[in-house]
Amino acid sequence: MTSSLRYSVVVAMLALGVISLGQQGDANPQTKGKKPNFVFMLMDDMGWGDLGVFGQAAKETPNLDRMAAEGMTFPDFYSANPLCSPSRAALLSGRLPIRNGFYTTNAHARNAYTPQDIVGGIPDKEILFPELLQKAGYKNKIIGKWHLGQQPQYLPHKHGFDEWFGAPNCHFGPYDDKNTPNIPMYRDDHMIGRLYEDFEINHKTGYSNLTQIYIEEATNFIDAQAAAKTPFFLYWAVDATHGPVYASTEFLNTSQRGLYGDAVRELDYGVG
């Protein structure tokens, strides 16, 4: 599995499921004329061969496999970049990194990676998908890792998202909070704590409850928009499969593929 395929598989499946949903809406008299809802999932470092539908022998992703079987897959869909930040910028802007500003030549494959000591972010001139949807009356939420700049002017609520629960950067750490602070967690534009301090990630055991929190945030958001009859865009950018890999107690030591498989199984559970 080459890194160029990472960040792409599940996004492709979900985006195509959305397209299929929109097409079905046109054919169904009860939903004709209604705006389709959009759900994008982006799972960091998850590879092509990690899903049963693409040949993973253990078949540990029944929900994603079912989604693929009942919807559409695009096996020739590729991410615009193998790294967190430029792949996200391309997904949301629809433009290649060299055009959307997330491109440098500082080292091989390290194009515009944005750790927490970088002050830049997604340019204001880029028109992102949620900005277009917001103008069309959609309620938009991102859950998980943003990674398109951590300065206030670059955060999600400045770029089309009404709600956010998650972190601006990768969940690296723990840090000493002296030379380097632990990564902050946000609800909307307010910091609510820090990873490793207020949101546990245990390197020794692989334990963290973050994915369960992200699942609850997603289901609550969907339920709220359904009750309000508001079209929505949910961007579920979870990162349990990005090192350091983590899973909750219910899923630890349950996969044939070790901790990484535990994380994949939990993300699949979130879909179901």
Tab-separated table of C-alpha atoms in Angstrom, residues 93-253:
chain	number	residue	atom	x	y	z
A	93	SER	CA	-11.394	23.361	-2.170
A	94	GLY	CA	-11.531	20.993	-5.140
A	95	ARG	CA	-8.147	22.298	-6.245
A	96	LEU	CA	-4.663	20.810	-6.335
A	97	PRO	CA	-2.240	21.812	-3.563
A	98	ILE	CA	-0.081	23.808	-5.966
A	99	ARG	CA	-3.151	25.956	-6.707
A	100	ASN	CA	-4.788	26.199	-3.288
A	101	GLY	CA	-1.690	27.393	-1.443
A	102	PHE	CA	-0.815	24.197	0.413
A	103	TYR	CA	2.321	23.449	-1.514
A	104	THR	CA	5.996	23.991	-0.817
A	105	THR	CA	9.252	22.391	-1.919
A	106	ASN	CA	10.823	22.228	1.535
A	107	ALA	CA	11.409	18.464	1.391
A	108	HIS	CA	10.234	15.329	-0.358
A	109	ALA	CA	6.488	14.786	0.152
A	110	ARG	CA	6.326	17.378	2.938
A	111	ASN	CA	4.215	19.798	0.977
A	112	ALA	CA	2.727	22.444	3.258
A	113	TYR	CA	2.421	20.226	6.303
A	114	THR	CA	1.180	22.474	9.114
A	115	PRO	CA	2.449	21.514	12.586
A	116	GLN	CA	1.565	23.798	15.456
A	117	ASP	CA	4.650	26.017	15.035
A	118	ILE	CA	3.527	27.134	11.561
A	119	VAL	CA	1.609	30.410	11.459
A	120	GLY	CA	0.002	30.033	8.002
A	121	GLY	CA	-3.178	28.351	6.889
A	122	ILE	CA	-5.820	28.035	4.191
A	123	PRO	CA	-5.940	31.287	2.166
A	124	ASP	CA	-9.109	33.373	2.364
A	125	LYS	CA	-9.293	33.458	-1.425
A	126	GLU	CA	-9.975	29.725	-1.511
A	127	ILE	CA	-13.682	28.985	-1.735
A	128	LEU	CA	-14.321	25.843	0.278
A	129	PHE	CA	-17.181	23.387	-0.141
A	130	PRO	CA	-18.847	24.307	3.184
A	131	GLU	CA	-18.839	27.993	2.203
A	132	LEU	CA	-20.905	27.201	-0.882
A	133	LEU	CA	-23.268	25.006	1.100
A	134	GLN	CA	-23.648	27.637	3.812
A	135	LYS	CA	-24.895	30.114	1.208
A	136	ALA	CA	-27.412	27.489	0.104
A	137	GLY	CA	-28.887	27.193	3.596
A	138	TYR	CA	-26.893	24.243	4.928
A	139	LYS	CA	-25.734	23.741	8.506
A	140	ASN	CA	-22.122	22.576	8.477
A	141	LYS	CA	-20.039	20.837	11.119
A	142	ILE	CA	-16.518	19.465	11.259
A	143	ILE	CA	-15.652	16.814	13.819
A	144	GLY	CA	-12.013	15.868	14.360
A	145	LYS	CA	-8.794	17.228	12.913
A	146	TRP	CA	-8.897	20.478	10.910
A	147	HIS	CA	-5.182	20.872	10.074
A	148	LEU	CA	-5.557	23.876	7.777
A	149	GLY	CA	-4.089	26.411	10.172
A	150	GLN	CA	-4.404	27.001	13.908
A	151	GLN	CA	-4.371	30.814	14.006
A	152	PRO	CA	-7.850	32.342	14.622
A	153	GLN	CA	-8.299	33.573	11.052
A	154	TYR	CA	-7.766	30.065	9.678
A	155	LEU	CA	-10.080	28.086	11.944
A	156	PRO	CA	-13.181	26.291	10.553
A	157	HIS	CA	-15.798	28.873	11.548
A	158	LYS	CA	-13.990	31.381	9.293
A	159	HIS	CA	-14.304	29.027	6.337
A	160	GLY	CA	-17.913	27.921	6.133
A	161	PHE	CA	-18.387	25.715	9.186
A	162	ASP	CA	-21.063	26.603	11.724
A	163	GLU	CA	-19.827	24.106	14.314
A	164	TRP	CA	-16.578	22.375	15.171
A	165	PHE	CA	-15.516	19.839	17.732
A	166	GLY	CA	-11.916	18.703	17.488
A	167	ALA	CA	-8.298	19.757	17.213
A	168	PRO	CA	-6.433	22.026	14.795
A	169	ASN	CA	-3.440	19.662	14.524
A	170	CYS	CA	-2.346	16.023	14.762
A	171	HIS	CA	-2.637	14.416	18.195
A	172	PHE	CA	1.105	14.198	18.732
A	173	GLY	CA	2.375	14.480	22.294
A	174	PRO	CA	2.388	14.604	25.174
A	175	TYR	CA	4.413	17.798	25.405
A	176	ASP	CA	5.743	19.628	28.432
A	177	ASP	CA	3.543	22.739	27.999
A	178	LYS	CA	6.691	24.806	28.423
A	179	ASN	CA	8.667	24.660	25.207
A	180	THR	CA	5.755	23.052	23.354
A	181	PRO	CA	2.108	23.080	24.432
A	182	ASN	CA	-0.184	20.094	24.124
A	183	ILE	CA	-2.587	20.303	21.201
A	184	PRO	CA	-5.772	22.223	22.064
A	185	MET	CA	-9.296	20.913	21.588
A	186	TYR	CA	-12.044	23.245	20.408
A	187	ARG	CA	-15.782	23.492	20.470
A	188	ASP	CA	-16.586	25.974	17.735
A	189	ASP	CA	-14.114	28.832	18.192
A	190	HIS	CA	-13.521	28.250	21.913
A	191	MET	CA	-10.731	26.141	23.348
A	192	ILE	CA	-12.146	23.587	25.819
A	193	GLY	CA	-9.014	21.707	26.852
A	194	ARG	CA	-5.881	19.977	25.612
A	195	LEU	CA	-5.100	16.501	24.384
A	196	TYR	CA	-3.334	14.285	26.942
A	197	GLU	CA	-4.441	16.625	29.740
A	198	ASP	CA	-8.222	16.864	29.385
A	199	PHE	CA	-8.629	14.219	26.659
A	200	GLU	CA	-6.645	11.095	27.472
A	201	ILE	CA	-4.428	9.324	24.943
A	202	ASN	CA	-2.332	6.553	26.510
A	203	HIS	CA	0.663	5.508	24.425
A	204	LYS	CA	1.371	2.418	26.519
A	205	THR	CA	-2.074	0.856	26.301
A	206	GLY	CA	-3.332	2.532	23.131
A	207	TYR	CA	-6.426	3.703	24.992
A	208	SER	CA	-8.385	6.842	24.178
A	209	ASN	CA	-12.106	7.527	24.191
A	210	LEU	CA	-11.849	10.221	21.524
A	211	THR	CA	-13.485	8.202	18.741
A	212	GLN	CA	-16.517	7.523	20.942
A	213	ILE	CA	-16.774	11.244	21.648
A	214	TYR	CA	-16.532	11.980	17.926
A	215	ILE	CA	-19.257	9.419	17.191
A	216	GLU	CA	-21.582	10.990	19.759
A	217	GLU	CA	-20.906	14.465	18.362
A	218	ALA	CA	-21.806	13.236	14.882
A	219	THR	CA	-25.023	11.460	15.813
A	220	ASN	CA	-26.195	14.398	17.934
A	221	PHE	CA	-25.559	16.798	15.061
A	222	ILE	CA	-27.400	14.613	12.553
A	223	ASP	CA	-30.349	14.148	14.911
A	224	ALA	CA	-30.550	17.898	15.551
A	225	GLN	CA	-30.597	18.775	11.854
A	226	ALA	CA	-33.147	16.052	11.124
A	227	ALA	CA	-35.427	17.446	13.826
A	228	ALA	CA	-34.999	20.967	12.438
A	229	LYS	CA	-35.451	19.727	8.857
A	230	THR	CA	-32.229	21.543	7.947
A	231	PRO	CA	-29.941	20.244	5.183
A	232	PHE	CA	-26.466	19.572	6.548
A	233	PHE	CA	-22.859	18.865	5.721
A	234	LEU	CA	-20.949	16.721	8.224
A	235	TYR	CA	-17.183	16.476	7.771
A	236	TRP	CA	-16.064	13.603	10.033
A	237	ALA	CA	-12.280	13.947	10.040
A	238	VAL	CA	-11.375	11.394	12.703
A	239	ASP	CA	-7.735	10.446	13.195
A	240	ALA	CA	-7.537	7.320	15.379
A	241	THR	CA	-5.675	5.482	12.602
A	242	HIS	CA	-2.987	8.173	12.531
A	243	GLY	CA	-0.077	7.480	14.847
A	244	PRO	CA	-0.095	7.383	17.789
A	245	VAL	CA	-2.976	4.995	17.073
A	246	TYR	CA	-5.711	4.666	19.692
A	247	ALA	CA	-9.010	2.909	20.426
A	248	SER	CA	-11.531	2.814	23.254
A	249	THR	CA	-11.739	0.021	25.836
A	250	GLU	CA	-14.534	-1.801	23.995
A	251	PHE	CA	-12.359	-2.212	20.898
A	252	LEU	CA	-8.865	-2.692	22.332
A	253	ASN	CA	-7.417	-6.151	21.614
